[in-house]
Coordinates of C-alpha atoms and ligand atoms in Angstrom, one line a residue:
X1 CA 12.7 -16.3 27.9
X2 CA 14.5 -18.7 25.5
X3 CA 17.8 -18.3 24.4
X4 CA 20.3 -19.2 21.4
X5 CA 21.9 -22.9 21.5
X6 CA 25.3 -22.5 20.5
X7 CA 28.2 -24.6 20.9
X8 CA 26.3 -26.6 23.3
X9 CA 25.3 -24.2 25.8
X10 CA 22.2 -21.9 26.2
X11 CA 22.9 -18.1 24.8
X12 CA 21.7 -14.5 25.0
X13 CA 22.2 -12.4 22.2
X14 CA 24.5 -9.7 21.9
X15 CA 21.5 -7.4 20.6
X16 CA 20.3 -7.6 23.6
X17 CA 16.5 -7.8 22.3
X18 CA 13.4 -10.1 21.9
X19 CA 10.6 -10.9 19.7
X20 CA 7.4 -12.2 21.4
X21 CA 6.3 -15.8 20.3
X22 CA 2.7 -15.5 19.9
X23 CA 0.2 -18.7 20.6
X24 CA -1.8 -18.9 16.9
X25 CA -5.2 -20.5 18.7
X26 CA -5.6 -17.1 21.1
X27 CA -3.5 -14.8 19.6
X28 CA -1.9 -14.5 23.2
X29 CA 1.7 -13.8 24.0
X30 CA 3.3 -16.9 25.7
X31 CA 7.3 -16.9 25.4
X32 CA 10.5 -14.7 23.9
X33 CA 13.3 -15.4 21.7
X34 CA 16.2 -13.8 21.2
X35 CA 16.4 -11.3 18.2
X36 CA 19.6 -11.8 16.9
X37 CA 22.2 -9.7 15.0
X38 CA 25.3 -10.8 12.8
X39 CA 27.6 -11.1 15.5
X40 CA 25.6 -13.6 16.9
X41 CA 25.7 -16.0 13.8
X42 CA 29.6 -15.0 13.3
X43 CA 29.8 -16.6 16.9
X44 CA 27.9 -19.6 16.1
X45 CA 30.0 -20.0 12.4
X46 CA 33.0 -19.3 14.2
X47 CA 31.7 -22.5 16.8
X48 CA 30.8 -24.2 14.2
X49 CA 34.3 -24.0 12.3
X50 CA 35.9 -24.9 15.6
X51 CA 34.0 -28.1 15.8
X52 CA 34.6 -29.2 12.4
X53 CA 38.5 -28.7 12.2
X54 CA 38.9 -29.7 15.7
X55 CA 36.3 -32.8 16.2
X56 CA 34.0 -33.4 14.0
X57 CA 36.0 -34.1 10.4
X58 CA 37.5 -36.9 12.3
X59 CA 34.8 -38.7 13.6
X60 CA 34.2 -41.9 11.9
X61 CA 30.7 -42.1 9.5
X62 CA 30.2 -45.1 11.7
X63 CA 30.4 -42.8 15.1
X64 CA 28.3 -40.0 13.3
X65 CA 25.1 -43.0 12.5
X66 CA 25.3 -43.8 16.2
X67 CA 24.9 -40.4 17.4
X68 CA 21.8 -39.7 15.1
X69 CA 20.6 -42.6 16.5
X70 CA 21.0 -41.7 19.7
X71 CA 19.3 -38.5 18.9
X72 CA 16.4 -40.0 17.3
X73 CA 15.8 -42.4 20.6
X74 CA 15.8 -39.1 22.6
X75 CA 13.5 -37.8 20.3
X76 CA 11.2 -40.2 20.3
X77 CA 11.4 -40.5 24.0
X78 CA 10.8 -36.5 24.0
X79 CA 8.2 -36.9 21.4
X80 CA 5.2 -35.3 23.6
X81 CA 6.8 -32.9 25.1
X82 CA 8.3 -31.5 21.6
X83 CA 4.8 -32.0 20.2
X84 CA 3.2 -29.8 22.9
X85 CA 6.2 -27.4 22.0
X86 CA 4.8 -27.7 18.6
X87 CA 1.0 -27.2 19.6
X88 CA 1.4 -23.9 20.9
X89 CA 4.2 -22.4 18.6
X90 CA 2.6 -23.3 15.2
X91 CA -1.0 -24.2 16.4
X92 CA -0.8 -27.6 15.3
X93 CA -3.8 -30.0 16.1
X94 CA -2.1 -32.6 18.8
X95 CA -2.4 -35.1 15.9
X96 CA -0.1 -33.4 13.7
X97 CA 2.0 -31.9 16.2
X98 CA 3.0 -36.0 17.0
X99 CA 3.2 -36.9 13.7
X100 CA 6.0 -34.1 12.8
X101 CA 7.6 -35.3 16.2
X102 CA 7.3 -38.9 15.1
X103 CA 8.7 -37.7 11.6
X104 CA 11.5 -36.3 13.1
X105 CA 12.7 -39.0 15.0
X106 CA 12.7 -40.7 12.0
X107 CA 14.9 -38.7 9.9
X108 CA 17.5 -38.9 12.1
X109 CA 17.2 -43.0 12.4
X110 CA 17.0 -43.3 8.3
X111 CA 20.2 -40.8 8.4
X112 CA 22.1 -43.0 11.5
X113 CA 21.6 -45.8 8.8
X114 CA 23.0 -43.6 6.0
X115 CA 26.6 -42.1 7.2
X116 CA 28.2 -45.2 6.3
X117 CA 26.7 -45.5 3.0
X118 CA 28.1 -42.7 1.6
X119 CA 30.7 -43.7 -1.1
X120 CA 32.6 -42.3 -3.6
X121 CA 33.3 -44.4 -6.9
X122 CA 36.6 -45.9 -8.6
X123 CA 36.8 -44.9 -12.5
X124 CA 38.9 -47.0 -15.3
X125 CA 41.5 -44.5 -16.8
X126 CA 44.5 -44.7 -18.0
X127 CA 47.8 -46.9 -18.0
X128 CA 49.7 -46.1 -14.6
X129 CA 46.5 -43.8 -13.1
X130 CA 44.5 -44.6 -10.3
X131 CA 41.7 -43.0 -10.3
X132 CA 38.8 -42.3 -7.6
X133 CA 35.8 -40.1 -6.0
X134 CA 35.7 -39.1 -2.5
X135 CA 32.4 -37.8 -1.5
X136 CA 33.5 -34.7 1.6
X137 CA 31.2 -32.5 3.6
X138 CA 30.8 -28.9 2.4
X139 CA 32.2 -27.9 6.3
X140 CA 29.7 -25.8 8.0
X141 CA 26.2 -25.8 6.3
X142 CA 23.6 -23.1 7.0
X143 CA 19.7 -23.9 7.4
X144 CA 17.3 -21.6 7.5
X145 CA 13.3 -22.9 8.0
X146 CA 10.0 -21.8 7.8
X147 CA 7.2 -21.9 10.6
X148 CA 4.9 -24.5 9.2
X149 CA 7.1 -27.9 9.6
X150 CA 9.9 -26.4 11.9
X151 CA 10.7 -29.9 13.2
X152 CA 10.3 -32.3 10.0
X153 CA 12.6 -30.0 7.8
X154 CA 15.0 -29.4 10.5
X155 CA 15.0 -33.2 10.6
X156 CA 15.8 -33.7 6.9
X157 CA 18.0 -30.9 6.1
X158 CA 20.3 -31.2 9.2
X159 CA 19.9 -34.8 9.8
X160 CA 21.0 -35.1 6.1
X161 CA 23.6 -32.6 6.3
X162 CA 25.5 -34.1 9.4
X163 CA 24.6 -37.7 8.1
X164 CA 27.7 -36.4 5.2
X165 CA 29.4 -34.9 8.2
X166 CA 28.9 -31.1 7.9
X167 CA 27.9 -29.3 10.9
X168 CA 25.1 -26.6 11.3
X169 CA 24.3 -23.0 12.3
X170 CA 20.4 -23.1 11.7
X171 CA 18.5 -20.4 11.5
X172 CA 14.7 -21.1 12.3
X173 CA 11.8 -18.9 11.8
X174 CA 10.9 -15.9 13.8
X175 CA 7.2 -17.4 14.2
X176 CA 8.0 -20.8 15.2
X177 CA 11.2 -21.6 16.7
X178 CA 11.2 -23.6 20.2
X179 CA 10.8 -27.3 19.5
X180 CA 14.2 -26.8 17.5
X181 CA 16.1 -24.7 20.8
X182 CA 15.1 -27.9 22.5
X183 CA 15.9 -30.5 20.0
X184 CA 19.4 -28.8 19.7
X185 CA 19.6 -29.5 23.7
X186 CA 18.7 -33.2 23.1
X187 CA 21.7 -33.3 20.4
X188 CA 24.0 -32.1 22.9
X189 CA 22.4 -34.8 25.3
X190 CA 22.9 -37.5 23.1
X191 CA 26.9 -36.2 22.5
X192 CA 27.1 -34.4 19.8
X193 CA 30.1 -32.2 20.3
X194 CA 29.8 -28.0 21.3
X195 CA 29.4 -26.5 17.7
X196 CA 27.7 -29.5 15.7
X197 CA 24.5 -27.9 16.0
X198 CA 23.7 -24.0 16.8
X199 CA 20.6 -22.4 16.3
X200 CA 20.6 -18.3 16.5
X201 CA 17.3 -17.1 16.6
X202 CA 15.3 -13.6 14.7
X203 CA 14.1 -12.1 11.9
X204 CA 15.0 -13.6 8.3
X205 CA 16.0 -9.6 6.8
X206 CA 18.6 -9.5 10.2
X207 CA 20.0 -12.6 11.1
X208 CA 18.8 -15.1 8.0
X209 CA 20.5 -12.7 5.5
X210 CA 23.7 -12.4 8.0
X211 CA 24.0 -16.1 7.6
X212 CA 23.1 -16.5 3.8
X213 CA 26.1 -13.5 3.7
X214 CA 28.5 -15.2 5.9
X215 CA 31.7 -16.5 4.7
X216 CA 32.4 -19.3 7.0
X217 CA 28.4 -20.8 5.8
X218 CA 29.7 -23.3 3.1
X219 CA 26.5 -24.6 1.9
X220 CA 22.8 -22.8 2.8
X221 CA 19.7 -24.6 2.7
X222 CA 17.3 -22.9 2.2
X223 CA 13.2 -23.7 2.8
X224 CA 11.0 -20.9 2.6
X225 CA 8.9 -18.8 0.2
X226 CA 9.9 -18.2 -3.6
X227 CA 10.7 -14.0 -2.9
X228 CA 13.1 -14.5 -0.2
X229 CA 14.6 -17.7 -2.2
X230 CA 15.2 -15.4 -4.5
X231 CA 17.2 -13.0 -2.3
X232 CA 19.0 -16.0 -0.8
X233 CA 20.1 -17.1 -4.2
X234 CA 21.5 -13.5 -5.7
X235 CA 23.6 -13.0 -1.9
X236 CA 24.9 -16.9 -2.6
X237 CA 25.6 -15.9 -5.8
X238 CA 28.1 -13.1 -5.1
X239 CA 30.8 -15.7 -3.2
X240 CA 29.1 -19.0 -5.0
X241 CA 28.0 -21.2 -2.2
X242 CA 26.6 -23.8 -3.3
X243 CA 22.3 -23.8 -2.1
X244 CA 19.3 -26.0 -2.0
X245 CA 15.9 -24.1 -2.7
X246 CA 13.1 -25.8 -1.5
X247 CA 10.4 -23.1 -2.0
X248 CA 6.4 -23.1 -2.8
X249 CA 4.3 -24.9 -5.0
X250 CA 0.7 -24.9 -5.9
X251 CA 0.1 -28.4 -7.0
X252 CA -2.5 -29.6 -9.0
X253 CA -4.2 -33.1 -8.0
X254 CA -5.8 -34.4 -10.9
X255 CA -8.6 -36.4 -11.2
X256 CA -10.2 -38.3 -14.3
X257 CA -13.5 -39.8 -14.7
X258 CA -12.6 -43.2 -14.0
X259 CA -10.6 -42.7 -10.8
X260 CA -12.0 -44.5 -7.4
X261 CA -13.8 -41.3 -5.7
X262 CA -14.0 -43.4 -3.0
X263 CA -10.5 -43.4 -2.4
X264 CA -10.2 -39.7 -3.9
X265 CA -12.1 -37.8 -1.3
X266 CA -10.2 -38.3 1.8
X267 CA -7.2 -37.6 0.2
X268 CA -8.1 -34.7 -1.9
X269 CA -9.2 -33.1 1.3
X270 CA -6.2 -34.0 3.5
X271 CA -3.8 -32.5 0.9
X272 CA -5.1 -29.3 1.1
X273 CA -6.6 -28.9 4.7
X274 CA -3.5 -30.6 6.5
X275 CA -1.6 -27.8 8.6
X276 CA -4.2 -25.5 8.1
X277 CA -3.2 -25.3 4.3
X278 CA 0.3 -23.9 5.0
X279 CA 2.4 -26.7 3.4
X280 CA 4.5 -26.1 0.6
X281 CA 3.4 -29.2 -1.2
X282 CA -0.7 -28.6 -0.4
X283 CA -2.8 -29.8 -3.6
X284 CA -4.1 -26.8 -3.9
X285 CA -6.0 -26.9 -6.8
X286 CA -8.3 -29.7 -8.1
X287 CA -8.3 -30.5 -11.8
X288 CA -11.5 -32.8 -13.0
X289 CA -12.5 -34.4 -16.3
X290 CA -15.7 -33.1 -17.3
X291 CA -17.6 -36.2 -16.7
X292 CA -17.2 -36.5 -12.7
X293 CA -16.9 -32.7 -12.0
X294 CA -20.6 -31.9 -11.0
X295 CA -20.5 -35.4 -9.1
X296 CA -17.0 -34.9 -7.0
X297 CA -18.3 -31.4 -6.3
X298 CA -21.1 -32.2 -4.7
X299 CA -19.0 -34.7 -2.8
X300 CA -16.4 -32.5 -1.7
X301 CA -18.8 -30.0 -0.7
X302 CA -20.6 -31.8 1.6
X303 CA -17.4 -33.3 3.1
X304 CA -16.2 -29.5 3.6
X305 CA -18.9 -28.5 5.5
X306 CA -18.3 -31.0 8.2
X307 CA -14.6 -29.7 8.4
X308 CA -14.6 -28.7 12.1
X309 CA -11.3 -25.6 12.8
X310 CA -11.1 -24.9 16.4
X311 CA -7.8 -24.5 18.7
X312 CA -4.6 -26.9 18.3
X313 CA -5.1 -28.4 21.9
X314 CA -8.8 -29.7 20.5
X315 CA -7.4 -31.6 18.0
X316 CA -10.1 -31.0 15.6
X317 CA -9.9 -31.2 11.6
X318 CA -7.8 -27.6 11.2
X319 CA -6.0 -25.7 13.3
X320 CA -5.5 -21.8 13.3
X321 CA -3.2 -20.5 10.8
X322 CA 0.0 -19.3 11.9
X323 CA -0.1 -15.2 12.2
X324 CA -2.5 -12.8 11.8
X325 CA -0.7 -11.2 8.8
X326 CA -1.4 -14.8 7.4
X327 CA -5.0 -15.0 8.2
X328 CA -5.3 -11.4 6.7
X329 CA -3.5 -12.8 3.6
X330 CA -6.1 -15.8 3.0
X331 CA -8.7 -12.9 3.3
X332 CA -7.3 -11.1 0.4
X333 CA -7.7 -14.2 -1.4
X334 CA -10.8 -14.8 -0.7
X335 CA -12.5 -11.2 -1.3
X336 CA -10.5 -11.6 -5.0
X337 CA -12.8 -14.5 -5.5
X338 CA -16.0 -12.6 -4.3
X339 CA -14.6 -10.0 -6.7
X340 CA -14.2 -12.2 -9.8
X341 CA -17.5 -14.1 -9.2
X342 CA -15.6 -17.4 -8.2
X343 CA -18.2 -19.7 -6.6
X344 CA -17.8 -21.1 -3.7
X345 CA -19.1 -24.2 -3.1
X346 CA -19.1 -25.1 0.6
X347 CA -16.9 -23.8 3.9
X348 CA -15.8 -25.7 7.0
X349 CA -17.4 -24.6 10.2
X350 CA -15.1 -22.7 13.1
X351 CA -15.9 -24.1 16.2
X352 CA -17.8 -21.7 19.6
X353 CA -14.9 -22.6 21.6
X354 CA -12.2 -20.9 19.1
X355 CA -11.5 -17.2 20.5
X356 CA -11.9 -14.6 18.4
X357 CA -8.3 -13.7 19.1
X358 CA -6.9 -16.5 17.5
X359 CA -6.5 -16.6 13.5
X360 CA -8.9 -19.1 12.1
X361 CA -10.1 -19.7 8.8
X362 CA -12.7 -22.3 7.5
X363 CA -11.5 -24.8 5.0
X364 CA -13.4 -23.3 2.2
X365 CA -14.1 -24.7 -1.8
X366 CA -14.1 -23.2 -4.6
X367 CA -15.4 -24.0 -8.2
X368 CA -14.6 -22.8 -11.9
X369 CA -11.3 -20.9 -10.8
X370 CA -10.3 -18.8 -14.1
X371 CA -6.8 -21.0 -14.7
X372 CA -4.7 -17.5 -15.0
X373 CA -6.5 -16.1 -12.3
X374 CA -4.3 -15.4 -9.0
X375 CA -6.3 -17.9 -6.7
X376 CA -4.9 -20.5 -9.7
X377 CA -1.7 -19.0 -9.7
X378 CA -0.2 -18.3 -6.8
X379 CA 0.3 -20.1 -3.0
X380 CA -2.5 -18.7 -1.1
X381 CA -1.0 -21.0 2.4
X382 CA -4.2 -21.4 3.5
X383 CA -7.1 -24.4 3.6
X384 CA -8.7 -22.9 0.0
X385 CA -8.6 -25.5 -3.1
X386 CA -9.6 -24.3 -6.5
X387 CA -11.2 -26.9 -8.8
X388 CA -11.6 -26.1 -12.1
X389 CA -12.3 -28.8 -15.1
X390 CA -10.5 -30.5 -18.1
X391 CA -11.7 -31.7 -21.3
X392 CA -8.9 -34.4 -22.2
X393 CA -5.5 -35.4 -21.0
X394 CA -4.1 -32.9 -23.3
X395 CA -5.5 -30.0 -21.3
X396 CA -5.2 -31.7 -18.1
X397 CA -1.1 -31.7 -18.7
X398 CA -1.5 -28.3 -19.9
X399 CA -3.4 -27.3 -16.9
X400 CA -1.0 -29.0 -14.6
X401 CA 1.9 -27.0 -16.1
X402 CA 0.1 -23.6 -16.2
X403 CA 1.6 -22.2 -13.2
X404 CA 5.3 -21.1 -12.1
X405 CA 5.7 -23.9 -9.4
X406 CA 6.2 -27.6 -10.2
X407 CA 6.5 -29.3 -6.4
X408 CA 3.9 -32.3 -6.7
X409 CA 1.0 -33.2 -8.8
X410 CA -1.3 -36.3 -7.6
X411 CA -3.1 -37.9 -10.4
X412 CA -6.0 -40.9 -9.8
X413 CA -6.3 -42.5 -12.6
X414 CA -7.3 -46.8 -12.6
X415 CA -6.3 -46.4 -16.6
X416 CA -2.1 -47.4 -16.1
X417 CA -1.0 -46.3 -19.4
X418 CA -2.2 -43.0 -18.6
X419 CA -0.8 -43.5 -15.3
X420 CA 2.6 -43.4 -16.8
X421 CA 2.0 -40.7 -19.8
X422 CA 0.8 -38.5 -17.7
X423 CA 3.9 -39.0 -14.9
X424 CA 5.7 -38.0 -17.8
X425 CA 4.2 -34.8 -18.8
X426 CA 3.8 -33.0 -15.8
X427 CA 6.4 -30.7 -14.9
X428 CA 7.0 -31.7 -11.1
X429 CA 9.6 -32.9 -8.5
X430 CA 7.2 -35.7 -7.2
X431 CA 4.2 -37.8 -8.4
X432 CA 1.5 -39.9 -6.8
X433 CA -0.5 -42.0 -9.0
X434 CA -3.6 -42.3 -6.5
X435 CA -2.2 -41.2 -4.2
X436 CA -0.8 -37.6 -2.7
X437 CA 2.0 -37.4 -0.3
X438 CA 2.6 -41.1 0.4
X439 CA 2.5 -40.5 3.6
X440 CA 5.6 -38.7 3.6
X441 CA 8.5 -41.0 3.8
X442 CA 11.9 -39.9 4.9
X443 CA 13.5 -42.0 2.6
X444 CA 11.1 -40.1 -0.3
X445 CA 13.7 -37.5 -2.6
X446 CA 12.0 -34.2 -2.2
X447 CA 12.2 -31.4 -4.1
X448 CA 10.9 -28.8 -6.5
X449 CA 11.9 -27.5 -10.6
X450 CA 11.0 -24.1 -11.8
X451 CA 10.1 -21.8 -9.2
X452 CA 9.6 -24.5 -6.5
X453 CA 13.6 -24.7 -6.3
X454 CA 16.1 -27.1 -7.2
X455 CA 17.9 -29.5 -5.3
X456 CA 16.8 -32.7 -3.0
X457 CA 16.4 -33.2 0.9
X458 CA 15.0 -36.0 2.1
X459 CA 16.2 -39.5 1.1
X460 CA 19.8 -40.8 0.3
X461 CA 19.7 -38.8 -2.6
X462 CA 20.0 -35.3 0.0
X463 CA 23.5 -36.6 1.0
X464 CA 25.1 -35.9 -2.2
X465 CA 23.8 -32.2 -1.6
X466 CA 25.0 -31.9 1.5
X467 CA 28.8 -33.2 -0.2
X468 CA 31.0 -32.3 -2.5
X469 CA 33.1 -34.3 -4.8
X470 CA 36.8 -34.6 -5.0
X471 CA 38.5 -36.6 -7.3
X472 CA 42.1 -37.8 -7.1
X473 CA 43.9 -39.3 -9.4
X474 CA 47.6 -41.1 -8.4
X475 CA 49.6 -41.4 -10.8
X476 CA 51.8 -44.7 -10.4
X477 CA 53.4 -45.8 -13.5
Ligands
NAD1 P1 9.7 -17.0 4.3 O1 10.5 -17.1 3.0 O2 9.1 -15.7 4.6 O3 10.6 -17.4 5.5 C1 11.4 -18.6 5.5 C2 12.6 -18.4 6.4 O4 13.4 -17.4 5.7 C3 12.3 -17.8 7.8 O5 13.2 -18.4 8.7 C4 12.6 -16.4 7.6 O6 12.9 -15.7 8.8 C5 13.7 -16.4 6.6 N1 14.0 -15.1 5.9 C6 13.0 -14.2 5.6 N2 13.6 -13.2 4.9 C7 14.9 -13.5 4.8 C8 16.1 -12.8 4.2 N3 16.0 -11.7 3.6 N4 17.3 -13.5 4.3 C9 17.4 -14.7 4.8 N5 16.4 -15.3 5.4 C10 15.1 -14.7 5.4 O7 8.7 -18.2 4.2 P2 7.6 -18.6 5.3 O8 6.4 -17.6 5.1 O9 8.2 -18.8 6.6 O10 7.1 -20.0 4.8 C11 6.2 -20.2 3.8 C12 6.8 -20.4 2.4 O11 7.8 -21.5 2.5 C13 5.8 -20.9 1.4 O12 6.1 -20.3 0.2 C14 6.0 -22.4 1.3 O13 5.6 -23.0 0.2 C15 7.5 -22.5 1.5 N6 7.8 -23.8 2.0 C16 8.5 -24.7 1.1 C17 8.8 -26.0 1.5 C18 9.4 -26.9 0.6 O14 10.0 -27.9 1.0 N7 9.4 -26.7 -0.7 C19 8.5 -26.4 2.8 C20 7.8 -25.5 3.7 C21 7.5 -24.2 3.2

C-alpha cells in the first residue's frame, strides 16, 4: 500500500481509507493509495509553512539550483525504475514512459540553472528615491495534476515553483499517482528539507478542493480539464489566490497545399496518437487546403491502419487509455460520428495479445467533421483526429479559431510570409510552423488563452508565476 509523503517521511491518512490503482493494459488491480481528507492536506500545509518560515526562505537561490540538480541526477539515475512506475500506472508504452522520465530530469536541471537568475529590476524616479523590484516566492504553492503526464508536469510546475523558492503540497491524480510518491522520496534523498515537497493523495472533489480551499495554499496550479478549472477558479476567487490554469485544447494542425507531406505525416500522426491521444495539447483536428485533402487522406489512412495498440510493456504505437470511464468516453464519440454520418477513413489495429480487460482503442480517422459539430468542438482525449478542409487562408484562421480552446495550432506551410500572417491570426498560446510540439523543450513557455487557461509553466517565463513582486522605494534625500 502506498502512502502520503509529507514532511519527508512516508504517511497514512487520517481517513483511514484507500482507492485501488488500477493497471490500464489489464484492467487488473495492482497497488493502493491513500484516500485523503482535509486534515490530511492541513497537515501537509501546516509542514509546508513550517519549512518555509523555518528553512527554506533562507536558503540561498544558489543552494536551491544545487539541490534541483541534485534531484535531477537522482532522477536520471532512477529514470527506469520511475518509467516502469509510469508503465503500469498510466499504461505508457516503455518509450514514452522514458521519455517523461527523461523530461523530468530535465526540468529540474533547466530550473537548478534558473534560481539564480531570478532578478528583480531598479527603476529611475525621483530626486532623493531609490527605487527597486524584488521578485519573492508566493510561500507555499499548491499543484494539483492530471493522470496523463504525472511526472513532466510535476517537473515543470514544482521544479518552477521551488526554482522561485516556494514550497509544495501537491496533489496528484487519483488514477496515476506513484512515480510522484517516489520522486518526492528522491527529493528528500537529494536534501531537500521535511516540508519542501508533500504529496497527499485522493479524489480531486475531497482532497483537491480541500487544498484549492485552504488558506495556508498561497498560489494553486492548477492542470487539469476546463470543468474542474472552472471550480478551482470560483473557490480561488472567494480569498484571491493567485492560479495558473493550464486546461484542454483541441488544436488544429493546419496544412496547406504546398506544405512538405513528407515531413507532415509523421508528425500529424504523432500529435494526435502520442499517449493514447490524452494530451492536452494533441492536434486533434486536421485542417487541409482543398488541393491536397483527397491526397493527405489517403496518406494518412493508410498510415493509420498500420497503427499497432497493444499493452504498455510491448511498447507498440499506442498504449491503453487510462480508465475505463475514458475508454467508454471515446465510445460516445465515436457512435456521435456513426450517428452524424462522419466518415471514417481508416482505424489502427489492436493487437491478439491486448486483454480484453484492459481499455484499448484503435487510433482511428475521421473525414468531413461538420466544424460545429461536437467531435470538432470538444477534447475527446483519445487517438481520434478530425480533418475537415479549407478553401483559403481566410477560412483556415477562421477554422482554427472556431472552437473554445486556443492551446497550440501547427501550421506547414514552405510559403514564409504566410508563415508569419498566419502565426498572427490564430488565437493560441503556442505555434509550430512545420512543426508540432518541438519536441517539447523545457525551456518552451507553455500555456493556453480562452478556455485552455491563462498563465505559463515551463520556461523562465513560469518563474515570474510562481513570484510575486514587491517594490520598495527608500526614500534618501
Ligand atoms: P480533471 O480536471 O478531472 O482532473 C485533474 C486533477 O484535478 C486531478 O488531480 C483531479 O483529482 C483534480 N480534481 C478533480 N476535481 C476536483 C475538484 N473539484 N477540486 C480540486 N481538484 C479536483 O482532469 P483529468 O481528466 O485528470 O485530465 C484531463 C484534462 O486535463 C484534459 O482536459 C486535458 O486537456 C487537461 N490537461 C491539460 C494540460 C495543459 O497543460 N494544458 C496538461 C494535461 C492535461
Amino acid at each position: 500500500m502506498q502512502l502520503n509523503y509529507i514532511a519527508n517521511a512516508f504517511v497514512p491518512s487520517s481517513s483511514g481509507k484507500t482507492i485501488a490503482m488500477i493497471d490500464p493494459s489489464d484492467g487488473q488491480v495492482f497497488e493502493d493509495i491513500q484516500r485523503s481528507n482535509a486534515h490530511d492536506i492541513d497537515t501537509a500545509v501546516v509542514a509546508a509553512q513550517d519549512c518555509f518560515e523555518l528553512v527554506w526562505r533562507r536558503i540561498s537561490a544558489a543552494e536551491r539550483g544545487r539541490l534541483l540538480m541534485k534531484l535531477a541526477t537522482k532522477v536520471a539515475a532512477h529514470a527506469d525504475e520511475l518509467a516502469l512506475i509510469e508503465q503500469r500506472d498510466c499504461g505508457k508504452p516503455v518509450k514514452q514512459a522514458k521519455a517523461d522520465a527523461a523530461a523530468l530530469a530535465r526540468y529540474f536541471e533547466f530550473y537548478a540553472g534558473a534560481c539564480d537568475k531570478l532578478m528583480g529590476e531598479t527603476i529611475p524616479y525621483l530626486d532623493g528615491y531609490s527605487v527597486m523590484t524584488w521578485r519573492e516566492p508566493h510561500g507555499v504553492t499548491g499543484h494539483i495534476i492530471p493522470w496523463n503526464y504525472p511526472m513532466q508536469i510535476f517537473g515543470r510546475s514544482v521544479g518552477g515553483a521551488l526554482a522561485a523558492g516556494n514550497v509544495c503540497v501537491v496533489k496528484p491524480a487519483e488514477d496515476a499517482c506513484l512515480s510522484l510518491l517516489r520522486v518526492a522520496e528522491l527529493a528528500a534523498e537529494a536534501g531537500f528539507p521535511a516540508g519542501a515537497v508533500n504529496i497527499v493523495t485522493g479524489y480531486g472533489h475531497e482532497v483537491g478542493d480541500a487544498l484549492a480551499r485552504h488558506p495556508g495554499i498561497d498560489h494553486i496550479s492548477f492542470t487539469g480539464s476546463p470543468s474542474v478549472g472552472t471550480l478551482i477558479q470560483q473557490v480561488a476567487a472567494e480569498r484571491h489566490c493567485p492560479v495558473t490554469l493550464e486546461l484542454g485544447g483541441k488544436s488544429p494542425q493546419i496544412v496547406f497545399a504546398d506544405a512538405d507531406l513528407d515531413a507532415a505525416i509523421p508528425t500529424i500522426i504523432n500529435a494526435i496518437v502520442q499517449n493514447a491521444g490524452q494530451t492536452c495539447s494533441a492536434g486533434s483536428r486536421l485542417l487541409v487546403e482543398q488541393a491536397v485533402y483527397e491526397p493527405l487522406l489517403e496518406r494518412l489512412g493508410k498510415a493509420f491502419e498500420s497503427l499497432q495498440v497493444g499493452p504498455a510493456a510491448m511498447d507498440l504505437d499506442v498504449g491503453p487509455l487510462i480508465r475505463q470511464s475514458q475508454q467508454q468516453r471515446v465510445w460516445d464519440f465515436l457512435s456521435d460520428a456513426q450517428v452524424a454520418n462522419i466518415p471514417m477513413v481508416a482505424q489502427g489495429q489492436i493487437v491478439d495479445a491486448a486483454p480484453d480487460t484492459g481499455f484499448y482503442q484503435a487510433p482511428t480517422l475521421l473525414r468531413d467533421v461538420p466544424p460545429q459539430h461536437r467531435l470538432a468542438q470538444e477534447e475527446v482525449f483519445g487517438p481520434v483526429l478530425c480533418a475537415m478542409s479549407f478553401k483559403s487562408e481566410d477560412h483556415a484562421v477562421e477554422l482554427a479559431n472556431s472552437t473554445r480552446f486556443g492551446l497550440v495550432t501547427g501550421i506547414w506551410t514552405r510559403d514564409g510570409a504566410r508563415q508569419f500572417r498566419m502565426a498572427k491570426r490564430v488565437k493560441a498560446g503556442q505555434v509550430f510552423i512545420n512543426n508540432y510540439g518541438a519536441g517539447g523543450g523545457v525551456e518552451l513557455p507553455f500555456g493556453g488563452v480562452k478556455s485552455s487557461g491563462y498563465g505559463r509553466e515551463k520556461g523562465f517565463e513560469a518563474l515570474y508565476g510562481f513570484t510575486t513582486l514587491k517594490t520598495l522605494a527608500v526614500r534618501h534625500g
